[in-house]
Coordinates of N, CA and C in Angstrom, one line a residue:
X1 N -127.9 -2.7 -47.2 CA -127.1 -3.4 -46.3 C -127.2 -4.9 -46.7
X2 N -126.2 -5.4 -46.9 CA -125.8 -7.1 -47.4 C -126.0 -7.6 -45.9
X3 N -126.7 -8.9 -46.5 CA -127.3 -9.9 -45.3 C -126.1 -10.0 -44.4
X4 N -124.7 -10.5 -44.8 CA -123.9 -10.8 -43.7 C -123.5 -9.4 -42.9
X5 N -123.5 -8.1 -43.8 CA -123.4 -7.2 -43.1 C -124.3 -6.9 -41.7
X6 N -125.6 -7.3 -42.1 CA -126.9 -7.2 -40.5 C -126.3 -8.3 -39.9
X7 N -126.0 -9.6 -40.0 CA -125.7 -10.1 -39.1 C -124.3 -10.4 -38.3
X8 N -123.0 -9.3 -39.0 CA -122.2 -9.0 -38.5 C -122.6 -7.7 -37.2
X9 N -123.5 -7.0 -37.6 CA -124.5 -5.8 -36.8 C -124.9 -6.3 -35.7
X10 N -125.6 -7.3 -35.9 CA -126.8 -8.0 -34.9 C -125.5 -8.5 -34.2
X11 N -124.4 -9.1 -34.6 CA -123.4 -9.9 -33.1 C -122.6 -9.0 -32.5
X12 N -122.4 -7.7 -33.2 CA -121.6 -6.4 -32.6 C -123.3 -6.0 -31.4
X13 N -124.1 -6.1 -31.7 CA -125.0 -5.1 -31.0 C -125.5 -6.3 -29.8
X14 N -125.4 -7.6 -29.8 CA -125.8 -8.6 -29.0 C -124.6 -8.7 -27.6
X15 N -123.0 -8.4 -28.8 CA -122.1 -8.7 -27.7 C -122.0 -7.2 -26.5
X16 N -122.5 -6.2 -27.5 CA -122.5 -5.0 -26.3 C -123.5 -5.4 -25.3
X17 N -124.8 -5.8 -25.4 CA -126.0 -5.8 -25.0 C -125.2 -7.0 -23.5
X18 N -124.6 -8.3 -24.1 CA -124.0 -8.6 -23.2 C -123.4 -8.6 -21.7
X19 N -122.3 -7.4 -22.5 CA -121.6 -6.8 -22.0 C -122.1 -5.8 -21.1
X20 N -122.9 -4.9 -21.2 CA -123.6 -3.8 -20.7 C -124.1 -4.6 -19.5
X21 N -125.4 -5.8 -19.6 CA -126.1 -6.2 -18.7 C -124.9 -7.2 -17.5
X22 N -124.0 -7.3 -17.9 CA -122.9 -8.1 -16.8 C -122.1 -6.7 -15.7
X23 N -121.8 -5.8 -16.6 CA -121.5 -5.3 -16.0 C -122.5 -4.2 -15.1
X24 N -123.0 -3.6 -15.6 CA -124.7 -3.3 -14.5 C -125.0 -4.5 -13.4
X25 N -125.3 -5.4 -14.0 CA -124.9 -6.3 -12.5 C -124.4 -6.4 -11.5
X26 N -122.5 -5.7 -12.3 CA -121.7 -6.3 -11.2 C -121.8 -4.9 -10.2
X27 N -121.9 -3.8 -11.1 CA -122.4 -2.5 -10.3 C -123.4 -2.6 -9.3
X28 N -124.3 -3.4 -9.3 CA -125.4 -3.0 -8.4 C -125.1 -4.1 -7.3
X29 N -124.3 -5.1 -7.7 CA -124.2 -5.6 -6.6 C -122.8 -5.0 -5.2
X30 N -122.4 -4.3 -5.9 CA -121.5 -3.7 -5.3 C -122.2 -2.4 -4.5
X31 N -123.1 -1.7 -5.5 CA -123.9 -0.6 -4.9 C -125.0 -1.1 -4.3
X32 N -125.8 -2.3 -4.2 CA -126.2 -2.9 -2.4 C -125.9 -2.7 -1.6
X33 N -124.5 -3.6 -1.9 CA -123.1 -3.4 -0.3 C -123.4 -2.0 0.0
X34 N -123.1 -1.1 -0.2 CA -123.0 0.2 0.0 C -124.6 1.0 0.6
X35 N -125.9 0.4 0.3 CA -127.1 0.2 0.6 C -127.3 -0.6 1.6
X36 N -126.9 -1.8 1.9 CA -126.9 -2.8 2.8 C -126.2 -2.7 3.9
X37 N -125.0 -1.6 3.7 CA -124.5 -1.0 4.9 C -125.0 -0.2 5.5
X38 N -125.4 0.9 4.8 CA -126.4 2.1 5.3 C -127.5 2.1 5.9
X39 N -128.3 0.9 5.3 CA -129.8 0.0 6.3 C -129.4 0.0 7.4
X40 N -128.7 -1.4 7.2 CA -128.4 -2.5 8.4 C -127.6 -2.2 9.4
X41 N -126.2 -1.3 8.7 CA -125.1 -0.9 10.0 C -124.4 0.5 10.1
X42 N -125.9 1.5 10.1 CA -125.3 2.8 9.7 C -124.0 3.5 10.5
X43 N -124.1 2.6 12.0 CA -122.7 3.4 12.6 C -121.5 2.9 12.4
X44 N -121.6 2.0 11.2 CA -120.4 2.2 10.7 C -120.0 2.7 9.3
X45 N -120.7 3.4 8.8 CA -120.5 4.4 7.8 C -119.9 5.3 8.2
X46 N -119.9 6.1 9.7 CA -119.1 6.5 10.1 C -117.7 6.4 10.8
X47 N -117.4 5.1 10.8 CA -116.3 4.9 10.7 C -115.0 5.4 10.1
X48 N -113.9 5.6 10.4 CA -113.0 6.1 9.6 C -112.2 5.0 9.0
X49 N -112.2 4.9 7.4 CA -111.8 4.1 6.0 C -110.3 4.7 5.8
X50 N -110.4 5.1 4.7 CA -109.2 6.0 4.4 C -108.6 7.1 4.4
X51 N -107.6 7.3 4.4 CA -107.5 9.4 4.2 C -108.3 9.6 4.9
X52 N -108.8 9.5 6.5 CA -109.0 10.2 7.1 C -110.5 10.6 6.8
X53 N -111.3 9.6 5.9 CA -112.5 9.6 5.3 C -113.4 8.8 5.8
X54 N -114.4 9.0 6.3 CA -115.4 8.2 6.7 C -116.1 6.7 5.5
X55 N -116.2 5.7 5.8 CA -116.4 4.6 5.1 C -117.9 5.2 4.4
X56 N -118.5 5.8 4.9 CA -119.8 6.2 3.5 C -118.9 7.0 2.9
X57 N -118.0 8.1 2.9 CA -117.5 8.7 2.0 C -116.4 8.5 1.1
X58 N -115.8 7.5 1.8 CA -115.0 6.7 1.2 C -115.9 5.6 -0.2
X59 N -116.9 5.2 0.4 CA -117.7 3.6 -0.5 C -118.0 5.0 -1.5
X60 N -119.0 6.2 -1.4 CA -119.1 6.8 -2.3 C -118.5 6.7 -3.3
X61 N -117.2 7.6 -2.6 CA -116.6 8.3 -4.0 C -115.3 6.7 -4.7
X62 N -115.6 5.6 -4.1 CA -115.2 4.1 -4.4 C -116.4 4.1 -5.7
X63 N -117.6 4.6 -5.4 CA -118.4 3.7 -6.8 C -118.9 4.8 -7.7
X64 N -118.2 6.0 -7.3 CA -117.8 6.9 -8.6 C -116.9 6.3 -8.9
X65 N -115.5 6.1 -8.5 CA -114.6 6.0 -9.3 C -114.6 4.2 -10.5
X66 N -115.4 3.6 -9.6 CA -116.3 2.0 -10.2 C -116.6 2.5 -11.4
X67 N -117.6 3.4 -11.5 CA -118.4 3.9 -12.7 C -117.6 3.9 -14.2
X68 N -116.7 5.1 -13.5 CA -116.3 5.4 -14.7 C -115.1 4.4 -15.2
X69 N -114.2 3.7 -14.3 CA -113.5 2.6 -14.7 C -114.7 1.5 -15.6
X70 N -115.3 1.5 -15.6 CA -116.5 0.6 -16.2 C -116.9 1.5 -17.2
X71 N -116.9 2.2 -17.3 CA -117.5 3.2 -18.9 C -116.2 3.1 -19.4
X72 N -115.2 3.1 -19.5 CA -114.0 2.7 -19.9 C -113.9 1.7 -20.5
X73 N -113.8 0.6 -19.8 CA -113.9 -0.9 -20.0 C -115.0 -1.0 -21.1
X74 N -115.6 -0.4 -20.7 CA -117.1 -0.9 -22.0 C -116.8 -0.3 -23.2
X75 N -116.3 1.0 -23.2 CA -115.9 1.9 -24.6 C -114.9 1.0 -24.9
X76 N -114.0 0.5 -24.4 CA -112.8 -0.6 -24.9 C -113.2 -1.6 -25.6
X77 N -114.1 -2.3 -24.9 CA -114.5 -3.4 -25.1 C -115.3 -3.4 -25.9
X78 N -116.1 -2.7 -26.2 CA -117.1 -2.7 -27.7 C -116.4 -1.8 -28.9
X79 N -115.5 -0.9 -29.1 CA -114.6 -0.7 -30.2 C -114.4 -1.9 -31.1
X80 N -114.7 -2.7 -31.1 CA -114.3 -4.2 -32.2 C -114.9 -3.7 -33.7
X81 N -114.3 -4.1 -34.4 CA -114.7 -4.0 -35.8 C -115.6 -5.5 -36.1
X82 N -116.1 -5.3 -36.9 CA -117.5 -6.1 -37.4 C -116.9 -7.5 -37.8
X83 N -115.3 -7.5 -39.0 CA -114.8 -8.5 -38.8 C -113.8 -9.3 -38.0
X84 N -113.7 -8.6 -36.8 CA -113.7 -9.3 -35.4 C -114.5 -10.5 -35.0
X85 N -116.0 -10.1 -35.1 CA -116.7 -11.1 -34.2 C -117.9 -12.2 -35.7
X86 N -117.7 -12.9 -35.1 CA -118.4 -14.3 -35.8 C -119.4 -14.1 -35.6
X87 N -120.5 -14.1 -36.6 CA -122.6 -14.2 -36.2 C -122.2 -14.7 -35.3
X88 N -123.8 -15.0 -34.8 CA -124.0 -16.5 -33.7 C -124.4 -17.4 -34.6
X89 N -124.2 -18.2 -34.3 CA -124.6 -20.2 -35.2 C -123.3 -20.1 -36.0
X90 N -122.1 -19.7 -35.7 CA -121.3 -19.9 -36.3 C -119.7 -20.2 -35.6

């Protein structure tokens, strides 16, 4: 492997690494809310949300459907070819 080729590698594998750790982030802070409801204000998980769905079963199947829109996004978003993205210092 030709030196520019590793470090076309190293910016494809830095910009996933990125990417991955932003969005895990933004997941967990979403999946708190949904923890921080259940602690602090469990009677209202039972609440009724949508469809006739109670707001824990509603947030549930809300951060299944989070997930996989975000495995999506990520499979999108790191598809780039190598001469796409610039090393870094460059």
């Amino acid at each position: 492997m030709s030196e520019h080729a590793r470090i076309d590698n190293d910016a494809l594998e830095l910009r996933k690494v990125r990417i991955g750790i932003r969005m895990t982030i933004l997941y967990s802070l979403v999946y708190a809310g949904f923890v921080g409801l259940s602690v602090f204000q469990p009677t209202w998980m039972g609440a009724n949300a949508v469809l006739g769905l109670n707001l824990a079963v509603a947030y549930g199947l809300g951060l299944i459907v989070i997930a996989i829109v975000f495995a999506l996004i990520y499979n999108r978003l790191c598809r780039v070819g190598a001469s796409d993205i610039s090393p870094p210092g460059s």
